[in-house]
Short mmCIF file of C-alpha atoms in Angstrom, two decimals:
data_model
loop_
_atom_site.label_atom_id
_atom_site.label_comp_id
_atom_site.label_asym_id
_atom_site.label_seq_id
_atom_site.Cartn_x
_atom_site.Cartn_y
_atom_site.Cartn_z
CA MET A 9 112.11 100.70 105.69
CA ILE A 10 110.80 102.23 109.28
CA ILE A 11 112.10 101.90 112.82
CA ASP A 12 110.18 102.91 115.40
CA GLU A 13 112.74 102.74 118.46
CA ARG A 14 110.00 104.23 120.82
CA HIS A 15 107.46 101.34 120.01
CA GLU A 16 110.30 98.85 119.06
CA ILE A 17 108.76 98.27 115.55
CA ALA A 18 110.72 97.51 112.59
CA PHE A 19 108.94 97.45 109.10
CA LEU A 20 110.89 95.89 106.37
CA HIS A 21 109.40 97.81 103.13
CA ILE A 22 108.93 95.29 100.33
CA PRO A 23 108.27 96.83 96.91
CA LYS A 24 105.12 96.59 95.56
CA CYS A 25 103.43 95.11 98.71
CA ALA A 26 101.48 97.96 100.22
CA GLY A 27 104.34 99.47 101.28
CA THR A 28 103.28 103.05 100.63
CA THR A 29 100.06 102.31 102.86
CA ILE A 30 102.07 101.12 105.96
CA ARG A 31 104.74 103.86 105.29
CA SER A 32 101.88 106.59 105.76
CA LEU A 33 100.67 105.00 108.82
CA LEU A 34 104.05 104.86 110.60
CA GLN A 35 106.41 107.81 109.12
CA ALA A 36 105.24 109.98 112.09
CA PHE A 37 107.33 107.41 114.44
CA ASP A 38 110.46 106.95 112.01
CA SER A 39 113.31 107.11 114.50
CA ASN A 40 115.40 107.66 111.25
CA ALA A 41 113.38 111.00 110.23
CA GLY A 42 112.69 109.29 106.75
CA LEU A 43 116.43 108.30 105.83
CA PHE A 44 115.02 104.97 104.70
CA SER A 45 111.80 106.19 103.48
CA ASP A 46 111.95 108.59 100.31
CA ARG A 47 115.55 108.65 98.64
CA VAL A 48 117.59 107.12 95.97
CA GLU A 49 121.11 108.36 96.58
CA MET A 50 124.84 107.51 96.16
CA HIS A 51 126.20 104.96 98.62
CA PRO A 52 129.88 105.30 99.21
CA GLN A 53 130.45 101.35 98.66
CA LEU A 54 127.19 100.25 96.88
CA GLY A 55 126.93 103.13 94.32
CA MET A 56 123.38 104.56 93.80
CA ILE A 57 120.76 102.57 95.76
CA ASP A 58 117.16 102.96 96.75
CA TYR A 59 117.09 103.59 100.26
CA VAL A 60 113.25 102.89 100.65
CA HIS A 61 113.86 98.96 99.56
CA ILE A 62 116.89 97.53 101.29
CA PRO A 63 117.19 93.58 101.32
CA LEU A 64 118.30 92.10 104.51
CA PHE A 65 121.86 91.01 103.03
CA VAL A 66 122.70 94.77 102.24
CA LEU A 67 121.23 95.86 105.46
CA ASP A 68 123.35 93.40 107.37
CA LYS A 69 126.55 94.38 105.66
CA TYR A 70 126.25 97.85 105.36
CA PHE A 71 123.72 99.07 107.84
CA PRO A 72 124.62 97.14 110.97
CA LYS A 73 122.69 99.26 113.59
CA GLU A 74 119.61 98.95 111.83
CA PHE A 75 119.94 95.56 111.04
CA ASN A 76 120.16 94.73 114.93
CA LEU A 77 117.23 96.87 115.61
CA VAL A 78 115.28 94.73 113.18
CA LYS A 79 116.29 91.47 114.87
CA LYS A 80 115.57 93.09 118.41
CA PHE A 81 112.42 94.71 117.85
CA TRP A 82 108.83 93.50 116.65
CA SER A 83 109.54 93.48 112.95
CA PHE A 84 107.21 92.89 109.99
CA ALA A 85 106.76 93.02 106.22
CA VAL A 86 103.69 92.41 103.99
CA VAL A 87 104.24 90.12 100.97
CA ARG A 88 102.13 89.63 97.92
CA ASP A 89 101.24 87.27 94.84
CA PRO A 90 104.43 87.18 92.52
CA HIS A 91 102.33 87.23 89.27
CA SER A 92 100.47 90.69 90.20
CA ARG A 93 103.67 91.96 91.97
CA PHE A 94 105.49 91.59 88.86
CA ALA A 95 102.73 93.02 86.67
CA SER A 96 102.93 96.25 89.44
CA SER A 97 106.52 96.29 89.06
CA VAL A 98 106.53 96.69 85.29
CA ALA A 99 104.00 99.41 85.30
CA GLN A 100 105.85 101.07 88.42
CA ARG A 101 109.28 100.94 86.39
CA ILE A 102 107.34 102.63 83.36
CA LYS A 103 106.09 105.24 85.37
CA MET A 104 109.39 106.08 87.29
CA TYR A 105 112.24 105.21 84.65
CA SER A 106 111.48 104.78 81.13
CA GLY A 107 109.90 108.52 80.11
CA LYS A 108 106.75 106.74 78.97
CA SER A 109 103.09 106.85 79.91
CA LEU A 110 101.55 103.66 80.23
CA LYS A 111 98.22 105.22 79.38
CA ALA A 112 99.63 105.73 75.62
CA MET A 113 101.48 102.61 75.55
CA SER A 114 100.24 99.93 72.90
CA ARG A 115 99.81 96.28 74.09
CA SER A 116 103.03 95.66 71.67
CA ASP A 117 104.82 98.59 73.47
CA LEU A 118 104.23 96.84 76.73
CA ALA A 119 104.86 93.55 75.79
CA LYS A 120 108.34 94.79 74.46
CA GLU A 121 108.90 96.62 77.83
CA ILE A 122 107.96 93.14 79.54
CA ASP A 123 110.76 91.26 77.66
CA TYR A 124 113.07 93.85 78.46
CA CYS A 125 112.48 93.21 82.09
CA ILE A 126 112.80 89.68 81.94
CA GLN A 127 116.05 89.60 79.88
CA PHE A 128 117.66 92.10 82.44
CA LEU A 129 116.71 90.21 85.32
CA GLU A 130 117.60 86.85 83.76
CA ALA A 131 121.10 88.03 83.18
CA ASN A 132 121.34 90.45 86.44
CA GLY A 133 118.97 89.04 89.13
CA GLY A 134 120.91 86.12 90.85
CA TYR A 135 120.16 85.29 94.51
CA GLY A 136 121.96 87.69 96.77
CA LYS A 137 122.22 90.50 94.13
CA LEU A 138 121.17 93.78 95.05
CA LEU A 139 119.27 95.24 91.80
CA PRO A 140 119.94 98.80 90.62
CA PRO A 141 117.13 101.50 91.62
CA ASP A 142 115.34 101.09 88.33
CA PHE A 143 114.62 97.37 88.94
CA ILE A 144 114.56 97.52 92.69
CA HIS A 145 110.68 96.75 92.71
CA PHE A 146 111.59 93.53 91.16
CA GLN A 147 113.81 92.38 93.96
CA ARG A 148 112.81 88.99 95.39
CA GLN A 149 110.73 88.99 98.43
CA SER A 150 112.50 86.69 100.27
CA ASP A 151 115.71 88.83 100.16
CA PHE A 152 113.70 91.28 102.56
CA LEU A 153 112.64 88.25 105.19
CA PHE A 154 115.57 85.75 105.09
CA LEU A 155 119.39 85.97 105.48
CA ASN A 156 121.54 82.98 105.03
CA SER A 157 118.23 80.88 105.01
CA ASP A 158 117.01 81.94 108.24
CA LEU A 159 114.09 83.98 108.87
CA ILE A 160 114.76 87.21 110.45
CA VAL A 161 111.64 89.19 110.33
CA LYS A 162 109.18 88.05 112.80
CA ASN A 163 106.03 88.77 111.40
CA VAL A 164 104.96 88.38 107.81
CA TYR A 165 101.54 89.29 106.47
CA SER A 166 99.87 88.88 102.94
CA THR A 167 98.38 91.63 101.31
CA ASP A 168 94.73 90.14 102.13
CA GLU A 169 95.61 90.58 106.09
CA MET A 170 96.03 94.16 105.62
CA SER A 171 92.95 94.80 108.20
CA SER A 172 94.54 92.57 110.81
CA LEU A 173 98.05 94.00 110.54
CA ILE A 174 96.57 97.57 110.92
CA LYS A 175 94.61 96.34 113.89
CA THR A 176 97.89 95.03 115.46
CA LEU A 177 99.67 98.12 114.86
CA LYS A 178 97.16 100.41 116.57
CA SER A 179 97.14 97.68 119.46
CA LYS A 180 101.15 98.25 119.88
CA ILE A 181 101.04 102.24 119.08
CA GLY A 182 97.61 102.91 120.72
CA THR A 183 95.82 106.18 120.17
CA GLU A 184 98.69 108.22 118.48
CA LEU A 185 98.30 106.22 115.36
CA GLN A 186 96.30 108.21 112.86
CA ILE A 187 94.10 105.90 110.61
CA SER A 188 92.17 107.17 107.58
CA ASP A 189 88.99 105.78 106.78
CA GLN A 190 90.19 105.06 103.25
CA VAL A 191 93.72 103.67 104.11
CA ASP A 192 92.46 100.01 104.02
CA GLU A 193 90.38 99.98 100.87
CA TYR A 194 92.28 101.97 98.32
CA LYS A 195 95.83 101.25 97.54
CA LEU A 196 97.68 104.48 98.00
CA ASN A 197 100.63 103.35 95.68
CA GLN A 198 98.41 101.85 92.88
CA SER A 199 98.48 103.71 89.59
CA TYR A 200 94.92 103.80 87.88
CA LEU A 201 93.88 104.88 84.24
CA TYR A 202 90.56 106.06 83.09
CA ARG A 203 88.48 102.90 82.19
CA ASN A 204 87.91 104.28 78.44
CA ALA A 205 88.17 107.47 76.49
CA PHE A 206 84.86 108.58 77.35
CA PHE A 207 85.48 108.67 81.08
CA ARG A 208 88.67 110.22 80.55
CA ILE A 209 87.01 113.35 78.65
CA VAL A 210 84.09 113.70 80.84
CA PHE A 211 85.66 113.06 84.25
CA SER A 212 88.93 115.25 83.59
CA LYS A 213 86.55 118.26 83.37
CA VAL A 214 84.94 117.59 86.95
CA LEU A 215 87.87 116.23 88.68
CA PRO A 216 88.81 119.43 90.29
CA GLY A 217 85.35 119.84 91.85
CA PHE A 218 85.55 116.13 92.62
CA ILE A 219 88.90 116.58 94.50
CA LYS A 220 87.55 119.78 96.19
CA PHE A 221 84.46 118.25 97.74
CA LYS A 222 85.10 114.43 98.10
CA ARG A 223 86.33 114.85 101.75
CA PHE A 224 82.27 115.76 102.39
CA LEU A 225 81.41 112.61 100.81
CA PRO A 226 81.36 109.10 102.57
CA THR A 227 84.27 107.05 102.01
CA GLN A 228 82.61 104.22 100.55
CA LEU A 229 80.98 106.30 98.05
CA VAL A 230 84.09 107.83 96.95
CA ASN A 231 85.64 104.51 96.60
CA ARG A 232 82.74 103.20 94.28
CA ILE A 233 83.04 106.32 92.10
CA LYS A 234 86.86 105.54 91.61
CA GLY A 235 86.00 102.18 90.96
CA PHE A 236 83.39 103.24 88.19
CA VAL A 237 85.64 105.62 86.78
CA TYR A 238 89.15 103.92 87.03
CA VAL A 239 90.57 100.85 86.15
CA ALA A 240 94.07 99.65 87.61
CA ASN A 241 96.81 100.12 85.07
CA THR A 242 97.86 96.53 85.10
CA GLU A 243 94.30 95.30 84.78
CA LYS A 244 93.80 97.26 81.70
CA MET A 245 96.52 95.26 79.94
CA GLN A 246 96.39 92.16 82.16
CA ASP A 247 96.55 89.79 79.20
CA ALA A 248 100.07 90.95 78.35
CA PHE A 249 101.32 89.83 81.71
CA TYR A 250 99.44 86.30 81.75
CA ASP A 251 101.22 85.49 78.65
CA LYS A 252 102.86 81.80 79.13
CA LYS A 253 106.05 83.25 78.49
CA VAL A 254 105.38 85.76 81.05
CA THR A 255 103.72 83.18 83.81
CA ASP A 256 106.60 80.57 83.12
CA PHE A 257 109.23 83.24 84.17
CA VAL A 258 107.58 84.53 87.07
CA ASP A 259 107.31 80.95 88.23
CA ARG A 260 110.74 80.22 87.69
CA TYR A 261 112.34 83.36 88.93
CA TYR A 262 109.96 84.05 91.66
CA SER A 263 110.03 80.19 92.78
CA SER A 264 111.10 81.03 96.56
CA ASP A 265 108.24 83.86 96.63
CA ILE A 266 105.93 81.56 95.36
CA LEU A 267 106.69 79.30 97.90
CA LEU A 268 106.98 81.86 100.66
CA LEU A 269 103.56 82.99 99.82
CA GLU A 270 102.02 79.81 100.42
CA LYS A 271 103.48 79.42 103.82
CA VAL A 272 102.33 82.60 104.90
CA VAL A 273 98.81 81.79 104.02
CA ARG A 274 98.93 78.41 105.79
CA GLY A 275 100.26 80.25 108.54
CA GLU A 276 103.50 78.48 108.73
CA ILE A 277 105.23 81.67 108.78
#
């Protein structure tokens, strides 16, 4: 979450919904100097929490000042298709908390990790419950927008509307907002794997030179090279995430988020 008191903007950071991209744009204007941007720490009442991703029912009760500013300011959040978000959340948990590497995981190992996540969420993920830091990326998107069925966040964008959102932010903040040429084209919080073993062997040898000289290359060319060499981690094993058991779980567990996205796409929110 980022609150910019100078420009009266409040960003609710929903996990795995382009939040890192938005945070990179707004962190220079963060009135809390990163208090809610990059830390997992002990809270006196809640225990260990991820301060980056705080649902509204927690914000309202334990951070009333920030909650009131969210209601007062031009607040916004970004939402995403629950199926692709679930896959990204699993990948993020593996990366941050499992001590494993997705690159080295077999299809069966990934399936076991997905099953474990589903079992945990079914047992611990009731409505109005704050998930622990290692599962916070699975928190329902609606928890960051609604409180007691009331929509608190005034502006909700889908991940397909990032260009429009960035233009709106620029109109509100002005020339101070520094926008990289790549910020709208390449997901800063997406994890990527080499497309195959050949690319891993060859490109790993030339990677230091590529990193050194890519700033001299056109942005479009850099993104084409990345798209040719890399594949998103969830894409490489996407069949595991589209197993019927998994899709049925997402449809059921994130039913409110599916309806939410439909309303955002139709312009009803």
